[in-house]
Coordinates of C-alpha atoms in Angstrom, one line a residue:
Chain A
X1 CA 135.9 131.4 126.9
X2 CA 136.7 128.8 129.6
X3 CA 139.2 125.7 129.0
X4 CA 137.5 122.8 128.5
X5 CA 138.6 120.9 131.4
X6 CA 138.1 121.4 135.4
X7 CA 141.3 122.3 137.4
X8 CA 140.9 119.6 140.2
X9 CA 140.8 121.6 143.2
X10 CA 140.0 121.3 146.9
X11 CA 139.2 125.1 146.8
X12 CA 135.6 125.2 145.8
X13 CA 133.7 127.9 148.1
X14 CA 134.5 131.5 147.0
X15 CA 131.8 133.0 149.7
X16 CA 129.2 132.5 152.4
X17 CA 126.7 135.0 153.0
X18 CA 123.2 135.8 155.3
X19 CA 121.7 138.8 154.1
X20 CA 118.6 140.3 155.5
X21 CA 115.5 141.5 154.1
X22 CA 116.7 144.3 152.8
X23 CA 119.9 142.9 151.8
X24 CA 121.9 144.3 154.5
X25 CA 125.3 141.8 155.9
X26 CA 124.0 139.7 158.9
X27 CA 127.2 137.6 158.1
X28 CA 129.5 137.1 154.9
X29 CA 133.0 134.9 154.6
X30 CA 135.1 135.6 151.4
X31 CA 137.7 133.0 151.0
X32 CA 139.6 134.0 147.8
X33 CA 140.2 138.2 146.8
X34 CA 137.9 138.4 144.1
X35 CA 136.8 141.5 146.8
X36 CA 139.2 142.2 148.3
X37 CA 137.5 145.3 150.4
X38 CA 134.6 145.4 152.2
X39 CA 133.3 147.9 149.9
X40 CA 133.4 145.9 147.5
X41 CA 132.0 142.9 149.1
X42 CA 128.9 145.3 149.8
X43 CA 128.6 146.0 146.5
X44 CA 128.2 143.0 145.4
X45 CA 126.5 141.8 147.6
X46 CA 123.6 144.4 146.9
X47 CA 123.9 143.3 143.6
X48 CA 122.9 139.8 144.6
X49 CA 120.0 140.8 146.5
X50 CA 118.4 142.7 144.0
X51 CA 118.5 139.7 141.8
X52 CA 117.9 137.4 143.8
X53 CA 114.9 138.5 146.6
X54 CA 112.0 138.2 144.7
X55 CA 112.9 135.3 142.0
X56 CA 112.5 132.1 144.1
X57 CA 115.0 130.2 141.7
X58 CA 117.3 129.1 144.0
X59 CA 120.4 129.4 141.0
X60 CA 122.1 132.8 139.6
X61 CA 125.1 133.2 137.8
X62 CA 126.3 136.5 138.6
X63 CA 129.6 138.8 138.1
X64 CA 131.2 135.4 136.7
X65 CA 130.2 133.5 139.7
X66 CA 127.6 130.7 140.7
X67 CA 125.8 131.8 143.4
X68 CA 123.3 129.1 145.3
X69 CA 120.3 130.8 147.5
X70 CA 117.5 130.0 149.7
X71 CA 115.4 132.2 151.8
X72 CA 113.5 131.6 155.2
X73 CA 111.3 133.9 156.6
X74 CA 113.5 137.3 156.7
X75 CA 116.7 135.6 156.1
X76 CA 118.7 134.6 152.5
X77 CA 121.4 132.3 153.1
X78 CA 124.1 132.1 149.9
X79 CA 126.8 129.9 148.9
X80 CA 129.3 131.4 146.0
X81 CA 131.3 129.5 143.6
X82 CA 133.6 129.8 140.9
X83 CA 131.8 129.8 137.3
X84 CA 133.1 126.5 136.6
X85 CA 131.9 124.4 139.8
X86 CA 129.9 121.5 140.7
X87 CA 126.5 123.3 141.0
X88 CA 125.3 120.6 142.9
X89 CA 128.0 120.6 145.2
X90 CA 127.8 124.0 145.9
X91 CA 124.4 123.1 147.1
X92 CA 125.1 120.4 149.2
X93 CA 127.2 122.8 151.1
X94 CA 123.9 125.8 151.4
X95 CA 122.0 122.8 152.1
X96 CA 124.2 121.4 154.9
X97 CA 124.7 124.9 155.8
X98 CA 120.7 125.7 156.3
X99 CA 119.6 122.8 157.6
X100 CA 122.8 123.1 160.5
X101 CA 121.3 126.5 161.2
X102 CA 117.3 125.8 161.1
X103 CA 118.3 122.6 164.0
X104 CA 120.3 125.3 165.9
X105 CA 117.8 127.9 166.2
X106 CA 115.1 125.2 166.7
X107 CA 113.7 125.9 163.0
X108 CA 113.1 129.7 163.9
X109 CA 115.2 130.4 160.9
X110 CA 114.7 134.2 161.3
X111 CA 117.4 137.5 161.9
X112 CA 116.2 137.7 165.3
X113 CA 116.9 134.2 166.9
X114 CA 119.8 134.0 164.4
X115 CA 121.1 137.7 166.3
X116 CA 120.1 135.8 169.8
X117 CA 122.7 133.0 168.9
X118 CA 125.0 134.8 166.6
X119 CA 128.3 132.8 168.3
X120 CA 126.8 129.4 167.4
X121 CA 126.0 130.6 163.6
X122 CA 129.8 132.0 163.4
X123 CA 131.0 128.6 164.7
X124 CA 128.6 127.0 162.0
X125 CA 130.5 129.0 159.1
X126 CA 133.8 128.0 160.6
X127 CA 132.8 124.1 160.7
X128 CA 131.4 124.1 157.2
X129 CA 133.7 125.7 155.3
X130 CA 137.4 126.4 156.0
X131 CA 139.6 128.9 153.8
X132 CA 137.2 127.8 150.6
X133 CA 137.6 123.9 151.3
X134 CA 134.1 122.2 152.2
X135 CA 135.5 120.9 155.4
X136 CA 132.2 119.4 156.4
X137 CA 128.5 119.2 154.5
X138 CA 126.7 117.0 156.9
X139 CA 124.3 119.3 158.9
X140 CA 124.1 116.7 161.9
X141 CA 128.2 116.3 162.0
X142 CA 128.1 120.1 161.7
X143 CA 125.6 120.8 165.1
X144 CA 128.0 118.3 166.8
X145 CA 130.9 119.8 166.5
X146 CA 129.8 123.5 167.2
X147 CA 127.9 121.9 170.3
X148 CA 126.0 124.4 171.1
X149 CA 124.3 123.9 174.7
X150 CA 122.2 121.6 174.2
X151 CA 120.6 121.3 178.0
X152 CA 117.8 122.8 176.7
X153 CA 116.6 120.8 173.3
X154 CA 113.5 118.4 174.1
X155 CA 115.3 115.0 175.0
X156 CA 113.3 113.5 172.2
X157 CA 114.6 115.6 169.9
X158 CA 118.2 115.0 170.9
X159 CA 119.9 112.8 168.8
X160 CA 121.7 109.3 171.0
X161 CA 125.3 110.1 170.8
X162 CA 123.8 113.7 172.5
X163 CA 121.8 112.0 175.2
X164 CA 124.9 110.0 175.9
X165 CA 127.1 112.7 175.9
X166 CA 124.7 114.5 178.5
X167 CA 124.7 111.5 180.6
X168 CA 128.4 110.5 180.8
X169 CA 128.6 114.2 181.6
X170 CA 126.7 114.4 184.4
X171 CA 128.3 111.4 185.6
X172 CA 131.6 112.3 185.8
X173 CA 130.1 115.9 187.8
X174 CA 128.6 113.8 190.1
X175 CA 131.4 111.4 190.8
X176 CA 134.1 115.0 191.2
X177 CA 131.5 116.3 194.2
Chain B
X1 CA 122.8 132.8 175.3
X2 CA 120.7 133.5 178.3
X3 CA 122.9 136.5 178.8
X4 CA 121.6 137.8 175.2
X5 CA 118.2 137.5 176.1
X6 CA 117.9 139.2 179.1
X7 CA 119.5 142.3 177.6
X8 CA 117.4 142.0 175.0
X9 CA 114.3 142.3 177.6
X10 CA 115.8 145.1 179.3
X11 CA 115.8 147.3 176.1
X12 CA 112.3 146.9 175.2
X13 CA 110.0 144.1 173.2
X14 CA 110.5 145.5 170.1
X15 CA 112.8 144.0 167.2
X16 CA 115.6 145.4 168.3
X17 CA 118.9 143.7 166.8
X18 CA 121.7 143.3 169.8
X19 CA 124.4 144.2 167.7
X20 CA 122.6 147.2 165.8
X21 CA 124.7 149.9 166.9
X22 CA 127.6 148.7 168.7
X23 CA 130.5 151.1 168.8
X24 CA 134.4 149.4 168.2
X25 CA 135.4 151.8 171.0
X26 CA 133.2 150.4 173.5
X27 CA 133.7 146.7 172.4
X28 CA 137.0 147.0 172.5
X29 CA 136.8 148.4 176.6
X30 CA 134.4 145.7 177.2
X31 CA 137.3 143.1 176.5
X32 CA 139.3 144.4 179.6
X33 CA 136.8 142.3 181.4
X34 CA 138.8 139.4 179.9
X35 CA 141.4 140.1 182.6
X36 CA 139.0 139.7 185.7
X37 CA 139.4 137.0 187.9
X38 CA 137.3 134.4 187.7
X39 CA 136.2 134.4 184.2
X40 CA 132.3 135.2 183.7
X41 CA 132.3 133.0 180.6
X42 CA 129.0 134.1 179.2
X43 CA 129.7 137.7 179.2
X44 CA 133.0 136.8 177.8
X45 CA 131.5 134.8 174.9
X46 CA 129.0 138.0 174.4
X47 CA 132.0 140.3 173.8
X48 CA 134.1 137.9 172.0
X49 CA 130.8 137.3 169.5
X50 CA 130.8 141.5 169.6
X51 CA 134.3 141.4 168.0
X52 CA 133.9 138.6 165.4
X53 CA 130.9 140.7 164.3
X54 CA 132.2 144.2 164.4
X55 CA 135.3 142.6 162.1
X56 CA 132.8 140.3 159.6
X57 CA 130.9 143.9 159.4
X58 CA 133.5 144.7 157.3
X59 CA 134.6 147.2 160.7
X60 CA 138.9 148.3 160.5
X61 CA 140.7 147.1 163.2
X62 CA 144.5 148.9 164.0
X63 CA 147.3 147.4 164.7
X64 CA 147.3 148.4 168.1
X65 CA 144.0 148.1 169.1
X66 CA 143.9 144.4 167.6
X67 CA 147.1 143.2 169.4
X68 CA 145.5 144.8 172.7
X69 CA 142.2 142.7 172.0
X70 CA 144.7 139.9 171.5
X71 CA 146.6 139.5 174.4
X72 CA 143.5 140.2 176.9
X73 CA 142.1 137.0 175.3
X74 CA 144.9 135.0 175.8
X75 CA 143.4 134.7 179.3
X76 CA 140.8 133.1 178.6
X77 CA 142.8 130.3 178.0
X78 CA 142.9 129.3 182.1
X79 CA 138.6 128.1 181.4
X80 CA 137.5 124.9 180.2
X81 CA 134.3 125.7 178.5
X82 CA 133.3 124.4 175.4
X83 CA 131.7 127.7 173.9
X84 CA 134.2 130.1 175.1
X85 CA 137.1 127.8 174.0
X86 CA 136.1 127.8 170.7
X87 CA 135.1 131.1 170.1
X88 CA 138.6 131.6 171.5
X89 CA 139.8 129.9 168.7
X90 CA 137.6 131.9 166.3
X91 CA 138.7 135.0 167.0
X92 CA 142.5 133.7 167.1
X93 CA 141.9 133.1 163.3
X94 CA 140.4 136.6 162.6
X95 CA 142.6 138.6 164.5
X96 CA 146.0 136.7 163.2
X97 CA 146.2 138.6 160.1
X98 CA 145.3 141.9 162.2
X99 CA 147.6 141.8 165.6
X100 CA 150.8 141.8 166.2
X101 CA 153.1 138.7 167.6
X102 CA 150.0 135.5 167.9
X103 CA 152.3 133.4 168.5
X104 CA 152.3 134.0 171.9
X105 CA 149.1 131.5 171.6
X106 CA 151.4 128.6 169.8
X107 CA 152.1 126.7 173.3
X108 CA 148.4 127.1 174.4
X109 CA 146.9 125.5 171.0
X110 CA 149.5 122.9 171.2
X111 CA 148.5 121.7 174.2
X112 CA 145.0 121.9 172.9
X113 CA 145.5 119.8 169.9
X114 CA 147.3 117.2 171.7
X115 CA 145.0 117.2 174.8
X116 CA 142.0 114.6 175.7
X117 CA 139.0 116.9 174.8
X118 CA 138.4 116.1 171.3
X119 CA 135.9 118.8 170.8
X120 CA 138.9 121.1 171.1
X121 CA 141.0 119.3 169.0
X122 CA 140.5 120.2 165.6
X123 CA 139.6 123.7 165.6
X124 CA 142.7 123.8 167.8
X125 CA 144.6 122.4 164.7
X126 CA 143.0 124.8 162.5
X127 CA 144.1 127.9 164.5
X128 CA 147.4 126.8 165.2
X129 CA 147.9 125.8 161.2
X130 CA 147.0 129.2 160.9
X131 CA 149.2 131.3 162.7
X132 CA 152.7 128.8 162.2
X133 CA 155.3 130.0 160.3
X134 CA 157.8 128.2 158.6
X135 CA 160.2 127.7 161.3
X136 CA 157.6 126.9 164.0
X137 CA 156.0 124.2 161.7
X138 CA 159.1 121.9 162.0
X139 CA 158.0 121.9 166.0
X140 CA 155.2 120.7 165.6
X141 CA 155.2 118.4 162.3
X142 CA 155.0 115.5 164.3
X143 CA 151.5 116.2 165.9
X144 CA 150.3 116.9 162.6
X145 CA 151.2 113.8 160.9
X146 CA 150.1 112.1 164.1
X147 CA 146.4 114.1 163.8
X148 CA 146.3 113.1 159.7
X149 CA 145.7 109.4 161.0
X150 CA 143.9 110.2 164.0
X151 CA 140.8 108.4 164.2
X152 CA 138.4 110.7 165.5
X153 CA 137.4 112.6 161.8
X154 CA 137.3 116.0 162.4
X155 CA 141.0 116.0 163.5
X156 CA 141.5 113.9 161.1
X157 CA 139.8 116.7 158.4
X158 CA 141.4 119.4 160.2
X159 CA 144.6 118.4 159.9
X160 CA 144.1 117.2 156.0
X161 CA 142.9 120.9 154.9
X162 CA 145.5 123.0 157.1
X163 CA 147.8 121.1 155.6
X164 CA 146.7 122.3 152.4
X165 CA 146.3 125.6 153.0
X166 CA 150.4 125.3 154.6
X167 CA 151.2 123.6 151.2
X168 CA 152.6 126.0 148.8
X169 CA 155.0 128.1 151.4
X170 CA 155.9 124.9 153.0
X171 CA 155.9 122.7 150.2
X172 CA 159.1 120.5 151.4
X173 CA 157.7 120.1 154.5
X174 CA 154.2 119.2 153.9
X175 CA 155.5 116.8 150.9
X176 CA 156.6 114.4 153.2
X177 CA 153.2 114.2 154.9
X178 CA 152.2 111.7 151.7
X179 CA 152.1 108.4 153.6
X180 CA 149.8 109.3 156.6
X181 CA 147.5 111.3 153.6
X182 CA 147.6 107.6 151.7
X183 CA 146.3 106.2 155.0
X184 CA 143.7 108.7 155.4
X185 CA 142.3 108.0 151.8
X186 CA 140.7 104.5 153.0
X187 CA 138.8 106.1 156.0
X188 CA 135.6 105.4 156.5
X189 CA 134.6 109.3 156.9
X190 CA 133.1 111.0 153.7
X191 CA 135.4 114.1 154.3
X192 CA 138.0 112.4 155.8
X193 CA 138.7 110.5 152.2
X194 CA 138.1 113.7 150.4
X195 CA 140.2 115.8 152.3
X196 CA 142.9 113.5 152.0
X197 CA 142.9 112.5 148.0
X198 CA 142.9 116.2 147.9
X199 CA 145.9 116.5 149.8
X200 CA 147.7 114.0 148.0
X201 CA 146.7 115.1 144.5
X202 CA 148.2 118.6 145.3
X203 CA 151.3 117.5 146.6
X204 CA 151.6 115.2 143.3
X205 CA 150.0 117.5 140.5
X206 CA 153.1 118.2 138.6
X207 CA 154.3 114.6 138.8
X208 CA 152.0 113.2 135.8
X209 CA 153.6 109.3 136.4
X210 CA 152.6 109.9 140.2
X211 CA 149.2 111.1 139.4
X212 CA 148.5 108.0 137.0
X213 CA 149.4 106.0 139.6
X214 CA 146.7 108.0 142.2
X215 CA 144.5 107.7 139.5
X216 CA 145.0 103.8 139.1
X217 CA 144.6 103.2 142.1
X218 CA 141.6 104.7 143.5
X219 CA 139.5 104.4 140.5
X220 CA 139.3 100.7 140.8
X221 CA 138.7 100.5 144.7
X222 CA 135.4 102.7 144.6
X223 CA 136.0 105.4 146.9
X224 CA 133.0 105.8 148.9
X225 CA 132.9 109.9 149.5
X226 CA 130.8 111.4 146.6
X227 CA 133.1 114.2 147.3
X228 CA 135.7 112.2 146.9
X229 CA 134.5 110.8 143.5
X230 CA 133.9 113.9 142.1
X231 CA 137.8 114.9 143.0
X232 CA 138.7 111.5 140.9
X233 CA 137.0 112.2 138.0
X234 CA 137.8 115.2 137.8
X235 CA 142.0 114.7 137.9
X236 CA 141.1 111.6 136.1
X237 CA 139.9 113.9 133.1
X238 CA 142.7 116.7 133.6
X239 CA 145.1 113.3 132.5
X240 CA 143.1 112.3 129.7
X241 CA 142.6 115.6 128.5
X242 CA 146.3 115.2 127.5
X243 CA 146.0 111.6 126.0
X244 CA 145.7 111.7 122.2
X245 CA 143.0 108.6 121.9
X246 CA 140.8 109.3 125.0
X247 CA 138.2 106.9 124.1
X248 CA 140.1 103.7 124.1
X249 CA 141.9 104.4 127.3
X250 CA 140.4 102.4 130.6
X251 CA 139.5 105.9 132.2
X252 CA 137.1 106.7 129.8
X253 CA 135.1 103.6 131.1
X254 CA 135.6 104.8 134.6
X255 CA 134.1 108.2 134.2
X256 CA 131.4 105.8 132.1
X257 CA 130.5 103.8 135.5
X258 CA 130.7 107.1 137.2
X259 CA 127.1 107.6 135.2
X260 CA 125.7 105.2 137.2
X261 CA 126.6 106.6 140.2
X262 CA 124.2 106.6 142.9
X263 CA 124.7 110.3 143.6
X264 CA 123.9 112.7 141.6
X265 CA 126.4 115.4 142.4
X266 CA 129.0 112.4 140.7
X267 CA 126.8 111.7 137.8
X268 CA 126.8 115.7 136.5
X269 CA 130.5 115.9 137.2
X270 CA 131.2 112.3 134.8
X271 CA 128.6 113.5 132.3
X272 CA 130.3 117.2 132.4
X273 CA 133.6 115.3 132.6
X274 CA 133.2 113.6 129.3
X275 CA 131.4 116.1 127.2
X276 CA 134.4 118.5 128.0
X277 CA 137.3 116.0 126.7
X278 CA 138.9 117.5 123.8
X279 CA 139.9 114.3 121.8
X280 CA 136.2 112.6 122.1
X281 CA 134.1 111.6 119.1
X282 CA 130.6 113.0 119.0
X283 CA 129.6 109.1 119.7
X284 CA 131.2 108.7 123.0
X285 CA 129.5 111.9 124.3
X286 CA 125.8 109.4 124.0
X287 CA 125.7 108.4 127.3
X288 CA 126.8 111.4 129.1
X289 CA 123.9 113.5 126.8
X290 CA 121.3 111.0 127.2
X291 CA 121.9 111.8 131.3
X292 CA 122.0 115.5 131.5
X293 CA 118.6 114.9 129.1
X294 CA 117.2 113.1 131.9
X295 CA 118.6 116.2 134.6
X296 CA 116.8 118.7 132.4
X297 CA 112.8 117.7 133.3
X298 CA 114.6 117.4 136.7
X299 CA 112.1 119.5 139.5
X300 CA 114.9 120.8 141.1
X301 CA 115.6 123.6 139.6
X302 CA 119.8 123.4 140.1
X303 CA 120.0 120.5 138.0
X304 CA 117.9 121.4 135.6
X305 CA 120.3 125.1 135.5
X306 CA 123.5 122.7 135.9
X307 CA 122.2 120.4 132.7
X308 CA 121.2 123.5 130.6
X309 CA 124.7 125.4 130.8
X310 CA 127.0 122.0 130.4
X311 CA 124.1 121.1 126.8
X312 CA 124.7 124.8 126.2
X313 CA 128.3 124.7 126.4
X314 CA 128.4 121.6 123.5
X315 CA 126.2 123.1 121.5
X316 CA 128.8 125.3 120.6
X317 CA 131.2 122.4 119.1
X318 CA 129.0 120.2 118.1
X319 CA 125.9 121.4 118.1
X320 CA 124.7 118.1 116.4
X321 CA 125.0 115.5 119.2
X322 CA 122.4 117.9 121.3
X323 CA 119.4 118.0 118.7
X324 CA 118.2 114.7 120.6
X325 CA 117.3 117.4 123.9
X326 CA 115.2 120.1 121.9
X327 CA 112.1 118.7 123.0
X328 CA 113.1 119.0 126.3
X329 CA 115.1 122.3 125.8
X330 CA 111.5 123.9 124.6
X331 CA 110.1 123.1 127.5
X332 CA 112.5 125.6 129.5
X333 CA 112.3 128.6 127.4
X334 CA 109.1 129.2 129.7
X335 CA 111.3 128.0 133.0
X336 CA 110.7 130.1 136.2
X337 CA 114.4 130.6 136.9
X338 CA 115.3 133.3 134.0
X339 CA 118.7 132.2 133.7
X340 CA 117.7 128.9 132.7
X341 CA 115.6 129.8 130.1
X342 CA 117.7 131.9 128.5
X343 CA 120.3 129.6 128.0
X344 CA 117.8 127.3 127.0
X345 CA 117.1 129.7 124.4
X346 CA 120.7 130.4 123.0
X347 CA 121.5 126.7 122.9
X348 CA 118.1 125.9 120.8
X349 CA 119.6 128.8 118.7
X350 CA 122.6 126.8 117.8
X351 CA 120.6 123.0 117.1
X352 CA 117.2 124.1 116.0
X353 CA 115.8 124.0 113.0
X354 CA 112.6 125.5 111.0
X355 CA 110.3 122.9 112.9
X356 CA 111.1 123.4 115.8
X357 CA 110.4 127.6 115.0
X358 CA 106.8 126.6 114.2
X359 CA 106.0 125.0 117.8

């Protein structure tokens, strides 16, 4: 049995994972050695997706671990945490984690425009979550920072500090010519 | 991006996945390109995307062939863009543990992290944390403590958590770090707080008068990070744990007013907080019951799994104080998610009673 009382940690994220429809790795982060191979990591992580594909339930506990899901179209997204973690925390980070990836792809939250703009998703992971710290859970903040090129996003659905950014930008081309 | 597409085209319309059945050996000639003069960023990024995913695959890199990879990337150092910069930066952090002598990179980052272009300026801490040693962090110490206070948050953050993660080998250096951390506690920025009452909790842990004084002083002036909160009460309870009258002591009332929180992420960690004190009497565990109660009609199913497992956990010591949820438990046994049922089930096993059989 567990001790009663939480260690206070800033390590809270043991894993971050996108598995595909048939629960093969699109792209998984393990920040402590519970597995410490990739083999391992595999096998676990078929574990997870043959528990977790059909049951919309959005909460497991598996292999002594709380694992947080959510699916979109052929895509699972999970978040992994120790047994003894803030559940809801861990789902502020797959919520923050989702949402940074649906406004990057334009909400075409599926493997093929994820594949398309694999660098931005893999800068995504890096923002959110560094070494098993939440380092940011703010989806907006997140986009920002991995500033994906953005010359291409509808100006109305560009948020101000963006629109700024584009116009200072263009500015200080036009003043170098 | 654009680059991605139009290969795509080329192969066919079907659903073809880019990165199917990419080869390491190919890849890894690909990234000789890195040399040519001037750099063609997008291709560059393509290959450099290639190698992040050929290693997160799970793919074995050698020595030799990683430190090769290495050093024809240090040249793409001479671009300015955004994207290639920071995948740069990436792939420095992947390959670190992998090549041989990174670094060579140490002068490049430095002048990153320093530099005007804030977007570089964090992830350029973050790689450079992770490649220093312990003789290369004196060098650049200063920046770091400099970057702990800077105001622009995500250096700010960057800097907090490397320095955590440089903690335990460095633990005389990164000790005397404490007074920008303080400073970086009253920041406006969520994380930012976070981060640094993180920081400043692990450098104090096994001090227990510095930690009551951490503990005094932040649980007064609300903190306003949720994340931050949760942190609090959390070393807040660690201490009391250890106190031999828990109730009377004025944390217990602050992990109380942490009920009332307006998030709920801090609510579930005061209620859990308090129900998992050793030296509580079954009457000061009310309030926190009477909350998780509330969390388990909750729609979302998380909170009603999060409210379930903590009831299911007291049930075990004192079953008694959780009789007052087994209307509410009943109503799970049929819950979609199967893992909330069933421990649903196994803690109505411990407070139930013949009456409750019969429904």
């Amino acid at each position: 049995m567990d001790s009663g009382v939480l260690e206070a940690s800033l390590y809270t994220v043991k894993g971050i994972a996108i598995l595909d429809n048939d629960g093969a790795r699109v792209l998984a982060k393990y920040y402590d050695d519970t597995y410490p191979t990739a083999k391992e990591q595999k096998e676990f992580e078929k574990n997870l997706f043959n528990k977790t594909h059909r049951a919309n339930a959005e909460i497991i506990m598996l292999e002594g671990m709380t694992c947080v899901y959510r699916s979109s179209v052929d895509l699972y997204f999970y978040v992994m945490g120790s047994s003894n973690e803030n559940e809801l925390i861990l789902v502020s980070v797959l919520n923050a984690f989702f949402d940074a990836v649906s406004m990057m792809l334009r909400k075409n939250v599926e493997k093929r425009t994820l594949m398309e703009n694999l660098d931005g998703v893999l800068l995504a992971v890096d923002e959110i979550v560094d070494g098993g710290v939440i380092l940011e859970a703010d989806s907006s903040a997140i986009v920002q920072q991995v500033a994906m090129k953005m010359d291409d996003v509808p100006i109305t659905e560009q948020t101000v500090a963006q629109v700024i950014q584009t116009a200072k930008d263009q500015l200080k081309w036009s003043l170098l010519k | 991006m654009q680059y991605l597409r139009r290969d795509k085209k080329d192969e066919e319309e079907s659903m073809v996945n880019p990165f199917q059945n990419i080869d390491k050996g190919i890849v890894l000639q690909e990234a000789r390109v890195f040399n040519e003069t001037p750099i063609n960023i997008r291709k560059c990024i393509h290959i450099l995307t290639k190698i992040l995913y050929l290693i997160n695959q799970g793919t074995h890199l050698g020595t030799v062939e990683a430190t090769e990879a290495f050093f024809a990337m240090t040249k793409l150092f001479q671009s300015k863009d955004l994207m290639l910069r920071r995948m740069v930066y990436l792939s420095i952090k992947e390959l670190s543990t992998i090549a041989e002598d990174v670094i060579i990179v140490t002068s490049s980052l430095t002048k990153d992290m320093t530099g005007k272009e804030d977007m570089f300026r964090g992830s350029a801490i973050r790689a450079l944390c992770k490649i220093t040693d312990n003789t290369m962090l004196q060098g650049i110490e200063r920046y770091l403590k400099q970057a702990i206070v800077d105001k622009n948050p995500s250096v700010s953050s960057a800097a907090l958590v490397s320095a955590l993660h440089l903690l335990k080998p460095n633990y005389d250096v990164v000790k005397r770090w404490v007074n920008e951390a303080q400073e970086a506690v009253s920041s406006d920025n969520n994380m930012v707080q976070y981060h640094a009452l993180g920081l400043l909790y692990h450098i104090k842990q096994s001090d227990r008068l510095a930690v009551s004084k951490l503990i005094a002083k932040h649980s007064k002036h609300s903190l306003r990070s949720p994340y931050a909160v949760c942190m609090l009460i959390r070393i807040a309870s660690k201490y009391l744990d250890e106190e031999p009258d828990a109730a009377s002591s004025p944390l217990y009332d602050f992990l109380e007013n942490c009920l009332r929180h307006k998030s709920e992420m801090v609510i579930y960690e005061a209620a859990r907080a308090i129900v998992n004190l050793k030296n509580l009497k079954s009457k000061d565990l009310c309030p926190a019951i009477s909350v998780l109660q509330l969390f388990l009609s909750s729609p979302r199913p998380t909170l009603r799994f999060a409210a379930v497992r903590t009831l299911n956990k007291v049930a075990m010591t004192q079953p008694m104080s959780v009789t007052t949820c087994n209307l509410d438990l009943e109503n799970l046994i049929t819950d979609v998610n199967r893992s909330i049922a069933t421990l649903a089930i196994t803690t109505l096993l411990k407070t139930g009673n013949e009456s409750s059989v019969e429904r």
